[in-house]
mmCIF file of C-alpha atoms in Angstrom:
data_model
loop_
_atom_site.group_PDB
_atom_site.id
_atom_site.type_symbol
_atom_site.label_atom_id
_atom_site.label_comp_id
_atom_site.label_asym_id
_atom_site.label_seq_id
_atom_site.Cartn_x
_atom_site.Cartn_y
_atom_site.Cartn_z
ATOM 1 C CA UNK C 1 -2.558 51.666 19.436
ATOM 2 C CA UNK C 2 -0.257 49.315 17.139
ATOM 3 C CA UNK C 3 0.619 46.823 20.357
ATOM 4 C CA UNK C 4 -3.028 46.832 20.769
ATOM 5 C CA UNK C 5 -3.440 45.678 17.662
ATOM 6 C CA UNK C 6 -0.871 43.352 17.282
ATOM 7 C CA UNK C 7 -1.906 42.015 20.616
ATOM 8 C CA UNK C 8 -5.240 41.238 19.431
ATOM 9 C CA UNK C 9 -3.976 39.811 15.623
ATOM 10 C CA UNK C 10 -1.339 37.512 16.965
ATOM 11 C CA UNK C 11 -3.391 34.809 18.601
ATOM 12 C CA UNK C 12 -4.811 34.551 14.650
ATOM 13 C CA UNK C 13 -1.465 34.287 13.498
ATOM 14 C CA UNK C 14 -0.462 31.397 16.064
ATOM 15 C CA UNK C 15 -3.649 30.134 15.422
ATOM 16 C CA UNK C 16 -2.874 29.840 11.310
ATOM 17 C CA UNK C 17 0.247 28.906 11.584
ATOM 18 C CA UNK C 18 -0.629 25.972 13.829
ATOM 19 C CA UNK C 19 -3.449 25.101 11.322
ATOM 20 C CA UNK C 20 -0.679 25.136 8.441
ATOM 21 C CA UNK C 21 1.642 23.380 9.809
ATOM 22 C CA UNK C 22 -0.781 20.441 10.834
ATOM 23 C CA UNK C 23 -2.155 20.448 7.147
ATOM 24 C CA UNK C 24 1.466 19.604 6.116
ATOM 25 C CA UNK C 25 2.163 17.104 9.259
ATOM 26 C CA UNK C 26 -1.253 15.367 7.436
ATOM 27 C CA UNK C 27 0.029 15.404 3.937
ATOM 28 C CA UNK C 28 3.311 13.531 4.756
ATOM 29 C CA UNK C 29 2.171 11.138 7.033
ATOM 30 C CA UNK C 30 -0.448 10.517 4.787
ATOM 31 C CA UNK C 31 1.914 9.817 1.552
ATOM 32 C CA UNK C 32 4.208 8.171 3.998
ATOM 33 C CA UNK C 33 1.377 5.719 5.027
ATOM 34 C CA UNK C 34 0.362 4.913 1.506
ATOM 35 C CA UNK C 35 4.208 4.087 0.818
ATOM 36 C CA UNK C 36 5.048 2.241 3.086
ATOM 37 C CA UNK C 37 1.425 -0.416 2.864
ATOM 38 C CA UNK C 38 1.890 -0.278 -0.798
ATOM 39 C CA UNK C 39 6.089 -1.414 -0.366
ATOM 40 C CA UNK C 40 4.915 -4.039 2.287
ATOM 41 C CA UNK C 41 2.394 -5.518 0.056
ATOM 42 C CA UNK C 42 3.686 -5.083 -3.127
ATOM 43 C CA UNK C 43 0.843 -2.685 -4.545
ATOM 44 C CA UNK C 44 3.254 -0.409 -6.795
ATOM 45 C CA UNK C 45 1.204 -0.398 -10.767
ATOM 46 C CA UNK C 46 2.137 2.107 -14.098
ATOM 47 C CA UNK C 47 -0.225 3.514 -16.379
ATOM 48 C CA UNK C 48 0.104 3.919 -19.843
ATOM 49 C CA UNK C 49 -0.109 7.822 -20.659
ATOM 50 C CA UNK C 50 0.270 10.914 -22.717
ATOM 51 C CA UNK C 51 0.828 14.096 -21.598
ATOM 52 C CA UNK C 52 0.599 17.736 -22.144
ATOM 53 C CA UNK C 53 2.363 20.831 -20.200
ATOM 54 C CA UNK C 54 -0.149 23.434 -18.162
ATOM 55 C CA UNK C 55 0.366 26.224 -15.911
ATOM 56 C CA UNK C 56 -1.551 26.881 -12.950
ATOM 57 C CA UNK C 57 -1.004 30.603 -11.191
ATOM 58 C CA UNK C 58 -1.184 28.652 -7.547
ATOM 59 C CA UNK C 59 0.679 25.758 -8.198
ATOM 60 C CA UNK C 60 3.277 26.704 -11.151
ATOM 61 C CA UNK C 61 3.960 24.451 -14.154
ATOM 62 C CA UNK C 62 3.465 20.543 -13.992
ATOM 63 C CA UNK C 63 2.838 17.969 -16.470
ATOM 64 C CA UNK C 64 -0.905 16.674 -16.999
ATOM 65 C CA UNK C 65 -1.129 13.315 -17.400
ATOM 66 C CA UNK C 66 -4.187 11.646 -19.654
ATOM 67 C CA UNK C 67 -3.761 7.669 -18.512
ATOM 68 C CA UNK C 68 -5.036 5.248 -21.325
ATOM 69 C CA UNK C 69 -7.026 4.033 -19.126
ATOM 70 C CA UNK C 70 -9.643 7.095 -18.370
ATOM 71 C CA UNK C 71 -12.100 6.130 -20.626
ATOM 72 C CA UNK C 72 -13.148 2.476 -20.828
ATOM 73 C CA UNK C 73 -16.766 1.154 -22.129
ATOM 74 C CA UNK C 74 -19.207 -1.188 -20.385
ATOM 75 C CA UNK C 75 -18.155 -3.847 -22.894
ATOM 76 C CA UNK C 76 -14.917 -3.914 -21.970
ATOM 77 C CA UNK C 77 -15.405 -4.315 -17.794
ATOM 78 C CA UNK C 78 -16.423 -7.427 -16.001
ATOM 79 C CA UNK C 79 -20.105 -7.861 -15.992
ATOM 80 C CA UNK C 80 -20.485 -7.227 -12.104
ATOM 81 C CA UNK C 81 -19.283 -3.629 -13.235
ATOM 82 C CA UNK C 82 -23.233 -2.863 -14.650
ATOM 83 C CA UNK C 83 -23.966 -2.154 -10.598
ATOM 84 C CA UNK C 84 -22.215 1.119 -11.143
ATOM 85 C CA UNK C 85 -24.716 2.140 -14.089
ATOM 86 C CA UNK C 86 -27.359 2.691 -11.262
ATOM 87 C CA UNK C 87 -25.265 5.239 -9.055
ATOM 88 C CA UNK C 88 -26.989 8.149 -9.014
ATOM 89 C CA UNK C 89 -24.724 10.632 -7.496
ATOM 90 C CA UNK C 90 -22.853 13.405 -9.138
ATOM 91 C CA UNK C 91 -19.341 12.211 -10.178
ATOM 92 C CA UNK C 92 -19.206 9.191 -7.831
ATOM 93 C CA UNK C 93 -16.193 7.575 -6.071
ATOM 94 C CA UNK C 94 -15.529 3.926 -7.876
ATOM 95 C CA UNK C 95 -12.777 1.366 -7.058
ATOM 96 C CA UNK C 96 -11.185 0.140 -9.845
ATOM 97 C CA UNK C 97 -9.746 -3.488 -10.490
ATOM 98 C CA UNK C 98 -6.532 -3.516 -11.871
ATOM 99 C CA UNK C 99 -4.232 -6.602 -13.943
ATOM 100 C CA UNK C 100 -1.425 -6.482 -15.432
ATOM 101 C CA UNK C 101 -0.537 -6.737 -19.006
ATOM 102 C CA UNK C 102 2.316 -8.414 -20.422
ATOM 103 C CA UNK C 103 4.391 -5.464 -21.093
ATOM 104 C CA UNK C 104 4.415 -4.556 -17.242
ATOM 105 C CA UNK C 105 1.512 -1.568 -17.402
ATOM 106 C CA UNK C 106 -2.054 -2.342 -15.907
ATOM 107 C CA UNK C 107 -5.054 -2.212 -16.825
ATOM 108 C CA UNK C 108 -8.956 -1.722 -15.624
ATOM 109 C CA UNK C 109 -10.987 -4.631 -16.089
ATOM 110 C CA UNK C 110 -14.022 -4.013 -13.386
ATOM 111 C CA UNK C 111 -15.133 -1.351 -11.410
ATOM 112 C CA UNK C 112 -16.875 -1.957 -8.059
ATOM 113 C CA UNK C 113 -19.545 0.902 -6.214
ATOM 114 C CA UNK C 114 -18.190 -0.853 -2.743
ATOM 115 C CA UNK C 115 -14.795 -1.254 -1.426
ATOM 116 C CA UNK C 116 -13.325 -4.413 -2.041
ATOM 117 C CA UNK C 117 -11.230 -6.412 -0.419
ATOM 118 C CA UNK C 118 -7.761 -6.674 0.161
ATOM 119 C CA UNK C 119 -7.083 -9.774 -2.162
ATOM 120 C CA UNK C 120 -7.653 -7.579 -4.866
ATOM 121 C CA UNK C 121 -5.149 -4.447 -6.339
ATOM 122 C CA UNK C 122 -7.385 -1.522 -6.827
ATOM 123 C CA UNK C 123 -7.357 2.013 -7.511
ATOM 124 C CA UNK C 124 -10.079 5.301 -6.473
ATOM 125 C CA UNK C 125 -11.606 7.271 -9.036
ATOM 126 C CA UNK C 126 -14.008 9.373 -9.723
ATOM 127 C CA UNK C 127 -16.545 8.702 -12.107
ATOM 128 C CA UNK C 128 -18.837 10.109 -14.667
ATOM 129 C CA UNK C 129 -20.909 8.039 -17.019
ATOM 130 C CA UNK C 130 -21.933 8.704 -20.740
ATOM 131 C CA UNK C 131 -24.028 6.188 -22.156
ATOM 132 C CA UNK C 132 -22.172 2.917 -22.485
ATOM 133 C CA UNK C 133 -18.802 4.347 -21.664
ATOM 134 C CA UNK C 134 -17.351 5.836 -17.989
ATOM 135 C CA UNK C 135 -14.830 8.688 -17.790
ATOM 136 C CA UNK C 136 -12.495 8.204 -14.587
ATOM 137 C CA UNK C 137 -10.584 10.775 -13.089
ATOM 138 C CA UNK C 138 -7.473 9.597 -10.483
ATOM 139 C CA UNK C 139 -5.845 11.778 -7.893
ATOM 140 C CA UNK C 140 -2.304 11.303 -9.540
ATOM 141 C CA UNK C 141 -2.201 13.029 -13.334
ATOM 142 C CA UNK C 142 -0.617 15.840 -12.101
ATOM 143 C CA UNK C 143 3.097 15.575 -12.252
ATOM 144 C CA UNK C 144 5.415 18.612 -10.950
ATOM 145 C CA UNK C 145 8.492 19.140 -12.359
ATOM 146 C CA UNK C 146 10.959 22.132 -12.666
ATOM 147 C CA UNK C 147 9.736 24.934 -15.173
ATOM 148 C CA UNK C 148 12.387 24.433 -17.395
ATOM 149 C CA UNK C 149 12.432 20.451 -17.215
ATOM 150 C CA UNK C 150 8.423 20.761 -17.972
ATOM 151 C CA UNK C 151 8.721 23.706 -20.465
ATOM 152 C CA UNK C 152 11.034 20.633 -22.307
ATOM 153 C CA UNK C 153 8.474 17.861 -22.147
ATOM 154 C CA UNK C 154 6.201 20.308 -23.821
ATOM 155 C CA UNK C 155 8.384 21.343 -26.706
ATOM 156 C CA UNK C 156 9.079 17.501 -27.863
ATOM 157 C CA UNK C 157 5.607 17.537 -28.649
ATOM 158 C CA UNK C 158 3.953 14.140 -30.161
ATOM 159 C CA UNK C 159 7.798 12.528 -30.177
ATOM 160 C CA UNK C 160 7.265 12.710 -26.504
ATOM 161 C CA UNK C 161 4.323 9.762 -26.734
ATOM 162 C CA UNK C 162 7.187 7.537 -29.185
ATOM 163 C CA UNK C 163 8.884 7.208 -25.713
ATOM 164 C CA UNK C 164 5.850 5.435 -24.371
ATOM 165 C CA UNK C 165 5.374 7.681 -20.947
ATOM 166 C CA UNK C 166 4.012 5.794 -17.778
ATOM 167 C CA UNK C 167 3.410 7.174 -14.248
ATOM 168 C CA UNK C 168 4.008 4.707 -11.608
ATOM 169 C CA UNK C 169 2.035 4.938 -8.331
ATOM 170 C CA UNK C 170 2.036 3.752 -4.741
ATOM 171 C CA UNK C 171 -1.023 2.320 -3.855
ATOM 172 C CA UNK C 172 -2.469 1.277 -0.561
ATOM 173 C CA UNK C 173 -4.999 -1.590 0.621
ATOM 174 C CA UNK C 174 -7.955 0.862 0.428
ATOM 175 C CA UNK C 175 -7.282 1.767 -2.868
ATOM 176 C CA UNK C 176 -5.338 5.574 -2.051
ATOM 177 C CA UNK C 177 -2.473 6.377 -4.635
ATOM 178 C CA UNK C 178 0.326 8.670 -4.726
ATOM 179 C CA UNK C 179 3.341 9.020 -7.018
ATOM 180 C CA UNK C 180 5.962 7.237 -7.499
ATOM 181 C CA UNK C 181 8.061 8.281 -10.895
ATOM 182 C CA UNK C 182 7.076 8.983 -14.136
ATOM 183 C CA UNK C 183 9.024 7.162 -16.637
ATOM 184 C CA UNK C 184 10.168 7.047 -20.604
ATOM 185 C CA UNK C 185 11.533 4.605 -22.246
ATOM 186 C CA UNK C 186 11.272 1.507 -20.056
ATOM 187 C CA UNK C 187 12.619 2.224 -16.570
ATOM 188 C CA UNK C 188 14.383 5.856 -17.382
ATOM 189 C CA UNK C 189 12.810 8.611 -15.099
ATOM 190 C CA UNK C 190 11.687 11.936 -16.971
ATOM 191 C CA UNK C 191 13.771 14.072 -15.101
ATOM 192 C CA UNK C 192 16.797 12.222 -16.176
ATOM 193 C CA UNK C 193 16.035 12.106 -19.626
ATOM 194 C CA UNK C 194 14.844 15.488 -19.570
ATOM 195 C CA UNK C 195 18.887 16.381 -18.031
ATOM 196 C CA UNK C 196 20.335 14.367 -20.666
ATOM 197 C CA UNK C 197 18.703 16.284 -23.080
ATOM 198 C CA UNK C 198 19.355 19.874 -21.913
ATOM 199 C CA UNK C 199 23.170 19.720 -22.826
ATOM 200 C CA UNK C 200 22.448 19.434 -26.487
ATOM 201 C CA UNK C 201 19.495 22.302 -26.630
ATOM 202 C CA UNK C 202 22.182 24.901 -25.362
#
């Protein structure tokens, strides 16, 4: 009766593990992709950010990431940016123009309902609109670290924002991101700050 059963369930099992395994296959090629266009054509930008430290049951404990940049009003966009006012789906995908400030982080200055093209450094985002302002969500404000090494991001509390925080990303010519470091004080990556400090807690 049991190596009837088994008999029957094991196809399913084959069958999920195959499905699992090419979810993961996707997810690094995928990343991998977005690397290596974004190394080739030098599409690598940082966000200014502050942060705070949740838990999810699924995922464990990461570090959220609020970018300066979610929140930006009509006023301050290009003027061809008005065509998004007229979108009239539910949270929207927009591509985002992005310059650079002096100090090395970028910025948005326009937001565009079509792809552009490749001439210009852009970003994906989903979008919400209230009023004269937009709220823009990215795919990259989650950062994973080690429990402890997040638990001590959350316990510097606001001194954490004194080290001016910015996530850098990878981006590719349609506009996909993924990670590339977050970083405190200039060019120091959390994790090492966050092992410098650990000595002197304990």
């Amino acid at each position: 009766m049991k190596n009837n059963l088994l008999k029957k369930i094991f196809p399913f099992f084959i069958i999920a593990v195959i499905v699992q395994l090419g979810v993961i296959t996707f997810i690094l090629c995928r990343s991998s992709s977005i690397k290596n266009d974004a190394e080739k054509t030098n599409r690598i930008a940082s966000f200014k950010c502050e942060m705070r430290d949740p838990y999810n049951p699924f995922k464990g404990r990461y570090v959220q990431l609020n970018l300066s940049e979610s929140s930006k009003g009509f006023d301050d966009l290009d003027i061809q940016s008005n065509e998004v006012r007229n979108i009239q789906r539910n949270t929207p995908i927009v591509f985002c123009l992005l310059k650079r400030n002096s100090d090395g982080s970028f910025r948005i200055t326009g937001l565009r309902s079509e792809e552009p093209d490749d001439s210009y450094l852009f970003v994906r985002a989903r979008m919400e609109r209230w009023g004269d302002r937009v709220s823009l969500e990215f795919p990259f404000t989650e950062y994973y670290m080690q429990e402890n090494y997040a638990r001590e991001v959350d316990s510097l509390g606001p001194i954490f924002y004194q080290l001016e925080p910015r996530i850098e990303v990878y981006i590719d010519s349609h506009g996909n991101c993924i990670q590339k470091a977050l970083y405190v004080n200039g060019d120091e990556k959390i994790e090492d700050y966050i092992k410098k400090l650990l000595p002197r807690r304990y």
